[in-house]
Coordinates of C-alpha atoms in Angstrom, one line a residue:
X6 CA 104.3 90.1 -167.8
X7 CA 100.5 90.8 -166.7
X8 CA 99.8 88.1 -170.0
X9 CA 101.9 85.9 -167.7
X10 CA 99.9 86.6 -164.7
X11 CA 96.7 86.5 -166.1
X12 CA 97.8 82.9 -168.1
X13 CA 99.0 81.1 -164.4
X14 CA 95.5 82.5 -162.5
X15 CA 93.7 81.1 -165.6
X16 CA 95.6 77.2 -165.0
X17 CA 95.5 77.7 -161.0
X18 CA 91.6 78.4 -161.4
X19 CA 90.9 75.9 -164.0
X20 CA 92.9 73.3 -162.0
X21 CA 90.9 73.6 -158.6
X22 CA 87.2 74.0 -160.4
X23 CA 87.3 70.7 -162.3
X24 CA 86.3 67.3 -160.4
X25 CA 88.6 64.3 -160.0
X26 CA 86.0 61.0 -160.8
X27 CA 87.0 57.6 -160.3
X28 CA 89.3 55.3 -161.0
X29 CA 91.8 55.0 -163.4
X30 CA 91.9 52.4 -166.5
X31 CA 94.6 50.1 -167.1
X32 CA 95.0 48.6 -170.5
X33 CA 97.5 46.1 -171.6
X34 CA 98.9 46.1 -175.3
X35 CA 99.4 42.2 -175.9
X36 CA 101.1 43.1 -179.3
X37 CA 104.1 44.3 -177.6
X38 CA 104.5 42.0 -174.7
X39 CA 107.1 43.5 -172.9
X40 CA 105.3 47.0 -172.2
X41 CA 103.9 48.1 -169.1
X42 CA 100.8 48.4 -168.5
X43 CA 99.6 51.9 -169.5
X44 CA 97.4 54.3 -167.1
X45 CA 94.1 55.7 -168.7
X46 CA 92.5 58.5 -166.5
X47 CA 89.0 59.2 -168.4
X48 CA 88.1 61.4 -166.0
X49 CA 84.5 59.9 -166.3
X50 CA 82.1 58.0 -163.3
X51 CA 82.0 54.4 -164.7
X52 CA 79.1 53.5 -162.2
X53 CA 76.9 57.0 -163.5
X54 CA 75.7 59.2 -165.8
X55 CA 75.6 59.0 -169.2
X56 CA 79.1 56.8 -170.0
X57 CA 77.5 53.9 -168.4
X58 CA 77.3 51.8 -171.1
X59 CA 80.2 53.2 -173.4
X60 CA 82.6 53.0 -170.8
X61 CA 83.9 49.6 -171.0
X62 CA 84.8 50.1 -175.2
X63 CA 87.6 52.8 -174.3
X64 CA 90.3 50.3 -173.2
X65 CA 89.7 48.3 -176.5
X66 CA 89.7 51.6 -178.7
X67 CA 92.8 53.0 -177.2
X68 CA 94.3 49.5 -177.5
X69 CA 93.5 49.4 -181.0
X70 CA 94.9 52.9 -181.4
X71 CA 98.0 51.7 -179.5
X72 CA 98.4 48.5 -181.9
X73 CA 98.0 50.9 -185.2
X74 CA 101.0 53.2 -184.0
X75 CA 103.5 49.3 -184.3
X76 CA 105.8 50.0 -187.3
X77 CA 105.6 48.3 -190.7
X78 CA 108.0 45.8 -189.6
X79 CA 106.8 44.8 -186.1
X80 CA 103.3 44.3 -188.2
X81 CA 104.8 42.2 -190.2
X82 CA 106.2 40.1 -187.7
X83 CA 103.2 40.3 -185.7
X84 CA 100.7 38.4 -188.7
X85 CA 104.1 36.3 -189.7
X86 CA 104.5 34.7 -186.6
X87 CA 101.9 34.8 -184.0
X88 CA 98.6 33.0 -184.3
X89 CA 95.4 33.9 -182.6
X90 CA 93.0 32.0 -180.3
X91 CA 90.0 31.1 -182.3
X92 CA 87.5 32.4 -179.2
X93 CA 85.5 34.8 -181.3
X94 CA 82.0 34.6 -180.3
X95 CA 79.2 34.6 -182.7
X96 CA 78.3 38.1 -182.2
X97 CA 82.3 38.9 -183.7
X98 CA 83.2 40.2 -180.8
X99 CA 86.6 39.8 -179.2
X100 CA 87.8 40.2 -176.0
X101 CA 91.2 43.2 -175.8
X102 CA 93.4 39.9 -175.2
X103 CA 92.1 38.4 -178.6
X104 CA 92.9 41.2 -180.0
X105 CA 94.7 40.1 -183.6
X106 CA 95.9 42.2 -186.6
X107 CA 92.6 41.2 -188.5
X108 CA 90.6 42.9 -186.3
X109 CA 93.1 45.9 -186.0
X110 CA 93.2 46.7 -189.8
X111 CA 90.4 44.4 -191.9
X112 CA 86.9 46.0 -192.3
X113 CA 84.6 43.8 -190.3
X114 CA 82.3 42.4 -193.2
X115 CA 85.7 40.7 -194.1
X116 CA 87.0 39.8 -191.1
X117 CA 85.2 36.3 -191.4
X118 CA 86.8 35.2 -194.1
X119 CA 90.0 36.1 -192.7
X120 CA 89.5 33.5 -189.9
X121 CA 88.3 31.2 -192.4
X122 CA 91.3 31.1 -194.4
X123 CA 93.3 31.1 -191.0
X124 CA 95.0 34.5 -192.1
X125 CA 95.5 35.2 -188.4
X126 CA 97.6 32.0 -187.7
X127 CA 100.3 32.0 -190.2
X128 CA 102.3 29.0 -188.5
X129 CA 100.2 26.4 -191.1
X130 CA 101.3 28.4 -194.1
X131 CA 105.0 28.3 -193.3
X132 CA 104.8 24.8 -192.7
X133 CA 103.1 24.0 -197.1
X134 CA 105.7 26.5 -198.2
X135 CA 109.0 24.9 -196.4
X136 CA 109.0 22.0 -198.5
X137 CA 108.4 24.2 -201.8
X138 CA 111.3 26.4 -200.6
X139 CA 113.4 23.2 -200.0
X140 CA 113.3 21.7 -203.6
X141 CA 113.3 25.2 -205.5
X142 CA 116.2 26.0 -203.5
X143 CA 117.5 22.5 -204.0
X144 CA 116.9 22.7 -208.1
X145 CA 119.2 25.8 -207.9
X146 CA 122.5 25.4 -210.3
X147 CA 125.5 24.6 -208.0
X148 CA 126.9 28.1 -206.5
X149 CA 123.6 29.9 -207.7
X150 CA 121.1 31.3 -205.7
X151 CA 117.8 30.1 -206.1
X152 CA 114.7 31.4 -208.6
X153 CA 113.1 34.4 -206.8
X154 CA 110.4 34.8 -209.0
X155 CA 109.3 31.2 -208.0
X156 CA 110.0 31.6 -204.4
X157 CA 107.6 34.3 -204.8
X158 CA 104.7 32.6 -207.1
X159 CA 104.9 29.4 -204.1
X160 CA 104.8 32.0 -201.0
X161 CA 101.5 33.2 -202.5
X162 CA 100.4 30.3 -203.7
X163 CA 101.0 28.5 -199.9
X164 CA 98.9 31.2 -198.7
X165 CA 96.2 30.3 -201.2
X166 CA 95.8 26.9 -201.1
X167 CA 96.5 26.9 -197.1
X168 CA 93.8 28.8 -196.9
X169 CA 91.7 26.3 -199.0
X170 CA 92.0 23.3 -197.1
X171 CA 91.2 25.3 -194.2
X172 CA 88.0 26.3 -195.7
X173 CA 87.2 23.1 -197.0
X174 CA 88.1 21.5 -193.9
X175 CA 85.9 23.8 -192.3
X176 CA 83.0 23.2 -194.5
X177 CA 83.0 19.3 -193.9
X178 CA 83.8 19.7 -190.5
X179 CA 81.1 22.3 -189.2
X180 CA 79.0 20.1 -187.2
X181 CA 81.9 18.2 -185.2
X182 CA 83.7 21.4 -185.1
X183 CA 80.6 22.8 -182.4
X184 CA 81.5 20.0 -180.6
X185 CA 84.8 20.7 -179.6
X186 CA 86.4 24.1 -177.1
X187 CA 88.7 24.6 -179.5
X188 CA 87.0 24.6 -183.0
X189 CA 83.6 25.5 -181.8
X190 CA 84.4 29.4 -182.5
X191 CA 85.2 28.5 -186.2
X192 CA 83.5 30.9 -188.4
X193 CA 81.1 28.5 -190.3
X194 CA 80.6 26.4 -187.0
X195 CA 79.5 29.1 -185.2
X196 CA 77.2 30.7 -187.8
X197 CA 79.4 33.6 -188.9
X198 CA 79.3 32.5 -192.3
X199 CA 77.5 29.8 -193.9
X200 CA 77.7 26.9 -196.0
X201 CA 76.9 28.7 -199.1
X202 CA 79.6 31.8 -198.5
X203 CA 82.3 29.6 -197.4
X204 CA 81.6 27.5 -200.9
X205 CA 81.7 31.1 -202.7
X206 CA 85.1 32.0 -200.6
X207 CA 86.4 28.6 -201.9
X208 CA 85.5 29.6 -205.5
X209 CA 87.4 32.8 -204.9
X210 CA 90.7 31.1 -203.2
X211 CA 90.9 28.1 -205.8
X212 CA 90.3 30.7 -208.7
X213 CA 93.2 32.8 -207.2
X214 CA 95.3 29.8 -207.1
X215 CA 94.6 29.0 -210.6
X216 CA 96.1 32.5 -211.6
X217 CA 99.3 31.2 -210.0
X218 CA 99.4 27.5 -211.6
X219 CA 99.6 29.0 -214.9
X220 CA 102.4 30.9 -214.6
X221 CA 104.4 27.2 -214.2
X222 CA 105.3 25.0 -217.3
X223 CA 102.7 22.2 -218.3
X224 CA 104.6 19.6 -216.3
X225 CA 103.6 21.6 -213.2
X226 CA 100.2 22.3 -214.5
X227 CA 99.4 19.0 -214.4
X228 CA 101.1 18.3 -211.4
X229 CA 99.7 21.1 -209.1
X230 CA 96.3 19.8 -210.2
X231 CA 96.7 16.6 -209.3
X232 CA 97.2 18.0 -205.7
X233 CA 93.7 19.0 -205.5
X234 CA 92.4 15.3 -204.8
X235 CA 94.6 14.9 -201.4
X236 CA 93.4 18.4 -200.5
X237 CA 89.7 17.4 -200.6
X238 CA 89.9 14.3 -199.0
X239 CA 92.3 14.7 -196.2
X240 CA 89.4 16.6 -194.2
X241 CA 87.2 12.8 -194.5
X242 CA 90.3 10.5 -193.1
X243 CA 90.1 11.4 -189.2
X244 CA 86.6 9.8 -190.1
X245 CA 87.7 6.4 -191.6
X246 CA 91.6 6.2 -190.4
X247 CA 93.4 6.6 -187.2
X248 CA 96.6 7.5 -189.7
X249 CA 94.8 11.1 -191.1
X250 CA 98.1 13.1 -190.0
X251 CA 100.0 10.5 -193.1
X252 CA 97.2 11.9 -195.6
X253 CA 98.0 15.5 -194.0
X254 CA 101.7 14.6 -194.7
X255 CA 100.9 13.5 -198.1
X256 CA 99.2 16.7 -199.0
X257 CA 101.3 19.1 -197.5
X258 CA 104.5 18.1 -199.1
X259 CA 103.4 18.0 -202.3
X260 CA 105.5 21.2 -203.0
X261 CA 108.7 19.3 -202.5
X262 CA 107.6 17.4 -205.6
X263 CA 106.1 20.3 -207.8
X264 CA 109.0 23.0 -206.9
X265 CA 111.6 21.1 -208.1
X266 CA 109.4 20.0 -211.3
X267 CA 108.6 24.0 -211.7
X268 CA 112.1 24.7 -212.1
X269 CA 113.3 21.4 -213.8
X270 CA 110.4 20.9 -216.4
X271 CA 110.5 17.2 -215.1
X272 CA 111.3 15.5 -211.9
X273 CA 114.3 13.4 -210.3
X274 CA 113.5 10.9 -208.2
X275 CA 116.6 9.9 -206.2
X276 CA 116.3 13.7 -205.0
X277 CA 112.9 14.8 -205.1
X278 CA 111.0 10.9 -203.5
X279 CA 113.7 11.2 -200.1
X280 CA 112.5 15.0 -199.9
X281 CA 109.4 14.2 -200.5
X282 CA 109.1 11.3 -197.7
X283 CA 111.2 13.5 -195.2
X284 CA 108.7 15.8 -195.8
X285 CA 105.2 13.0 -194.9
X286 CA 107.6 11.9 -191.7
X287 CA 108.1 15.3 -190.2
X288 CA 104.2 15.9 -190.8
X289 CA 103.8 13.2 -189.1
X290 CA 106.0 14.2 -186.1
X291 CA 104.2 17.5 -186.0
X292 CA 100.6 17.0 -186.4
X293 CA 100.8 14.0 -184.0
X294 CA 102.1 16.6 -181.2
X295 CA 99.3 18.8 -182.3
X296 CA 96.7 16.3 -181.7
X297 CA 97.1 15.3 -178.6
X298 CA 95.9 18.7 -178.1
X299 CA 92.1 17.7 -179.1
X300 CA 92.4 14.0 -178.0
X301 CA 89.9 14.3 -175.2
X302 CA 87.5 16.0 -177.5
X303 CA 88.0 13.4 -180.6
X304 CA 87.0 10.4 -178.3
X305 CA 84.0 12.2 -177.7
X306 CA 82.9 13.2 -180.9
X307 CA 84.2 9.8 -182.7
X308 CA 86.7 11.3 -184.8
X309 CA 90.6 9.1 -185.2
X310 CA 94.3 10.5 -184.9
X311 CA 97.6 9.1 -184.2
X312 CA 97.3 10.6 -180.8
X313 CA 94.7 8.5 -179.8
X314 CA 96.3 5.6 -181.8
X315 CA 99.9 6.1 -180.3
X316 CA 98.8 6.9 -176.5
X317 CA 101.3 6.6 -174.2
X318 CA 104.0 5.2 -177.0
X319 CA 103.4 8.7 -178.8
X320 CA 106.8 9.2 -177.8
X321 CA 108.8 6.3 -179.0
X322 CA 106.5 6.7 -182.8
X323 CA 107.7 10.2 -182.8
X324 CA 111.2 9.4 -182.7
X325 CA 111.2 6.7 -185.6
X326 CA 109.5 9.8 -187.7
X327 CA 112.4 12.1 -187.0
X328 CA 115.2 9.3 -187.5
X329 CA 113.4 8.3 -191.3
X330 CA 112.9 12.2 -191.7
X331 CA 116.5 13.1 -191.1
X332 CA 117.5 10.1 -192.8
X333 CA 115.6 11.2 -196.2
X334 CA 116.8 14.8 -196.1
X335 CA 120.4 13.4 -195.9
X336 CA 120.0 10.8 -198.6
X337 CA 118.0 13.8 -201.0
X338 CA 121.1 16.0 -200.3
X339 CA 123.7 13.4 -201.1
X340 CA 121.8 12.6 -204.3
X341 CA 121.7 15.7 -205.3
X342 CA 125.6 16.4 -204.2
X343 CA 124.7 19.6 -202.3
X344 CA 127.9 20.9 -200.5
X345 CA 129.2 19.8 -196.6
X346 CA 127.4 23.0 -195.0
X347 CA 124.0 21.5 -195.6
X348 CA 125.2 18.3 -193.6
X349 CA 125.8 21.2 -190.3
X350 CA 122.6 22.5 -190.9
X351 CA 120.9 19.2 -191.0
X352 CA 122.9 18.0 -187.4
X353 CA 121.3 21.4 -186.1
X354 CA 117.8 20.6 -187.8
X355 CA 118.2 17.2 -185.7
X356 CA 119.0 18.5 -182.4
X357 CA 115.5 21.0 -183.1
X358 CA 113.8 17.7 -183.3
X359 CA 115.2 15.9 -180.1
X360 CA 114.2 19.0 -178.4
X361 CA 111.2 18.5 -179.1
X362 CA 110.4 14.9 -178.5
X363 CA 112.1 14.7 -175.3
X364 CA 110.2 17.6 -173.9
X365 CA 106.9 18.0 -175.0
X366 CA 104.6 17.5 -172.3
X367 CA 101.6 15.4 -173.9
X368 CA 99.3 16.1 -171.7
X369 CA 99.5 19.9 -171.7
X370 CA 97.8 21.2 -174.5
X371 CA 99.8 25.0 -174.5
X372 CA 103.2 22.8 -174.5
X373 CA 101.7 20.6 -177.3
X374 CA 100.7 23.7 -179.4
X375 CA 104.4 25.6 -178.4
X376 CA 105.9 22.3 -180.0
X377 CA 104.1 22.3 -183.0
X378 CA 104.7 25.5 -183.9
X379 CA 108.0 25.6 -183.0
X380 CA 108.6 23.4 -186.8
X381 CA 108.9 26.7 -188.1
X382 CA 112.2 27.1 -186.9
X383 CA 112.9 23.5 -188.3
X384 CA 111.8 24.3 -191.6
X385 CA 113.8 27.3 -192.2
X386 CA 117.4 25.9 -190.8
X387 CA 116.7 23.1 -193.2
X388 CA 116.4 25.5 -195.9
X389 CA 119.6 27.7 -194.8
X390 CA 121.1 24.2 -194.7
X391 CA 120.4 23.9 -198.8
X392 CA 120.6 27.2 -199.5
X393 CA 124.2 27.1 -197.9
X394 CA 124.8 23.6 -199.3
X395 CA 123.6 24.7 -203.0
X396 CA 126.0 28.3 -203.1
X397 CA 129.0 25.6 -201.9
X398 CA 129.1 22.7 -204.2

């Protein structure tokens, strides 16, 4: 009992002889969007004494803290499906509302080359590996599932040469990139890195990739390879062509071709041409929603797109992609006599579309970009639509 006694004097006197400073912090996690906004009392002067300067980093520490506590599967969610603002300065630094998962968990001599290879917006990656998952899935026996193991060898091999093009894209583009809000933050345009370790990060990626070719039969060797010329070129068309999102769409489906040809040792073309062409058409819906995001900026720096070719008929160009991509899809299916549940699928993938031609505002770039990214969603209901289709027929 006099413990007791002697414990609650202790608290009552340590309660009244220490000071109450200032304000209290507020920090917002944007990883978890739907949490409140949580109350940080320091206890510290943040207009005196020694804190002074420090002060400010203690939201962005406890935010980090905060973010580190997300379970395995909310992080991988958060990286899968939510890209980043490129608004990194050129000291690194990033505001607590750019906060992304690379700066969270990658040491920062490497954080560079993480925005380099676009690691921190995944939505470009899922759109190279739909098509692959498409025609693997579509190569499948009737009533088997597809090959895992080559599922696999294309998911890290979209990665790979995603992140690539971005680089090399990068590389060529460093000096309009500085000219526009959006790009200007870019890790080579804004003197992060330079020339010389963004051609050494290349090296790395395209050696990586080469790992991954090999694994596939000689047909595919050859085939994959061949890929490489689109991939360094597309980045020159916006300069010579007002059609660069068709070389985009050339490039990016070229896993439609070589998935079906790493399973098959040989290609079809009554399936794999229609997948392959539905493939360049809803590119070219896509990336032409995309770039009327930059359109002010391209007229200024001299650089081509559909956007500025299409202008006000965007919308009416956009709709003749989605008819000839849906169109594709369903002759590729019925040449390849998937079952009916792929036809459901592909009336649901259609409706995705419509949505978002007849919505997009054009002249909003956060609506163009929500749009855009969106094709996600279109990519993998065309793929449950196969997958369905195959395990039926």
């Amino acid at each position: 009992m006099a413990s007791a006694l002697i414990s609650r004097v202790s608290r009552r006197f340590l309660k009244s002889s220490l000071p109450s400073y200032g304000p209290s912090i507020t920090v917002f996690n944007p990883l978890i969007s739907t949490q409140s906004p949580v109350k940080l009392d320091h206890g510290l002067n943040p207009s005196s004494g020694p804190f002074k300067q420090s002060l400010h980093q203690i939201p962005t520490f406890e935010l980090c803290k905060s973010a580190r506590s997300l379970s395995n599967f909310q992080f991988v969610v958060h990286i899968s499906t939510s890209p980043s603002k490129e608004n990194k300065n050129q000291s690194g630094c990033v505001s607590s509302g750019d906060i992304s998962w690379i700066d969270l968990y990658l040491p920062r001599q490497v954080q560079p080359y993480a925005r380099l290879a676009r690691l921190d917006r995944p939505i470009g990656t899922w759109l190279l590996l739909w098509p692959c998952m498409w025609s693997i899935t579509l190569a499948a026996a009737p009533g088997q599932l597809p090959d895992f193991k080559m599922l696999s060898l294309f998911g890290c091999g979209a990665l790979l040469l995603r992140g690539a093009g971005c680089t090399i894209n990068d590389l060529l583009d460093r000096d309009i990139d500085t000219k526009v809000e959006r790009t200007k933050s870019r890790p080579v345009a804004s003197g992060l890195l330079t020339p010389f370790q963004g051609l050494s990060f290349l090296g790395f990626q395209l050696f990586l990739g080469l790992g991954i070719l090999l694994q596939l039969n000689n047909y595919s060797r050859v085939l994959g390879a061949s890929s490489l010329l689109l991939v360094f070129s597309y980045p020159l068309m916006k300069r010579i062509t007002f059609w660069p999102q068709a070389f985009l769409g050339l490039t990016f489906n070229w896993g439609a071709l070589l998935g079906w040809a790493a399973v098959k040792g040989s290609l079809d073309p009554a399936i794999v041409l229609p997948l392959y062409a539905s493939g360049v058409f809803w590119t070219l819906l896509y990336d032409t929603i995309y770039a009327h995001q930059d359109k002010e900026d391209d007229l200024k720096v001299g650089v081509k797109s559909t956007a500025l070719r299409f202008g006000d008929s965007t919308k009416e160009w956009i709709t003749g992609f989605g008819i000839a991509c849906i169109g594709n899809l369903a002759l590729s299916g019925f040449n390849a006599e998937i079952g009916w549940p792929y036809y459901a699928f592909l009336a649901a993938a259609s409706g995705h579309l419509c949505w978002q031609i007849i919505t997009v505002d054009l002249s909003s770039r956060g609506d163009c970009n929500r749009k855009f990214v969106s094709n996600k969603w279109f990519g993998a209901i065309i793929f449950g639509g196969i997958l369905a289709g195959r395990l039926s027929s």
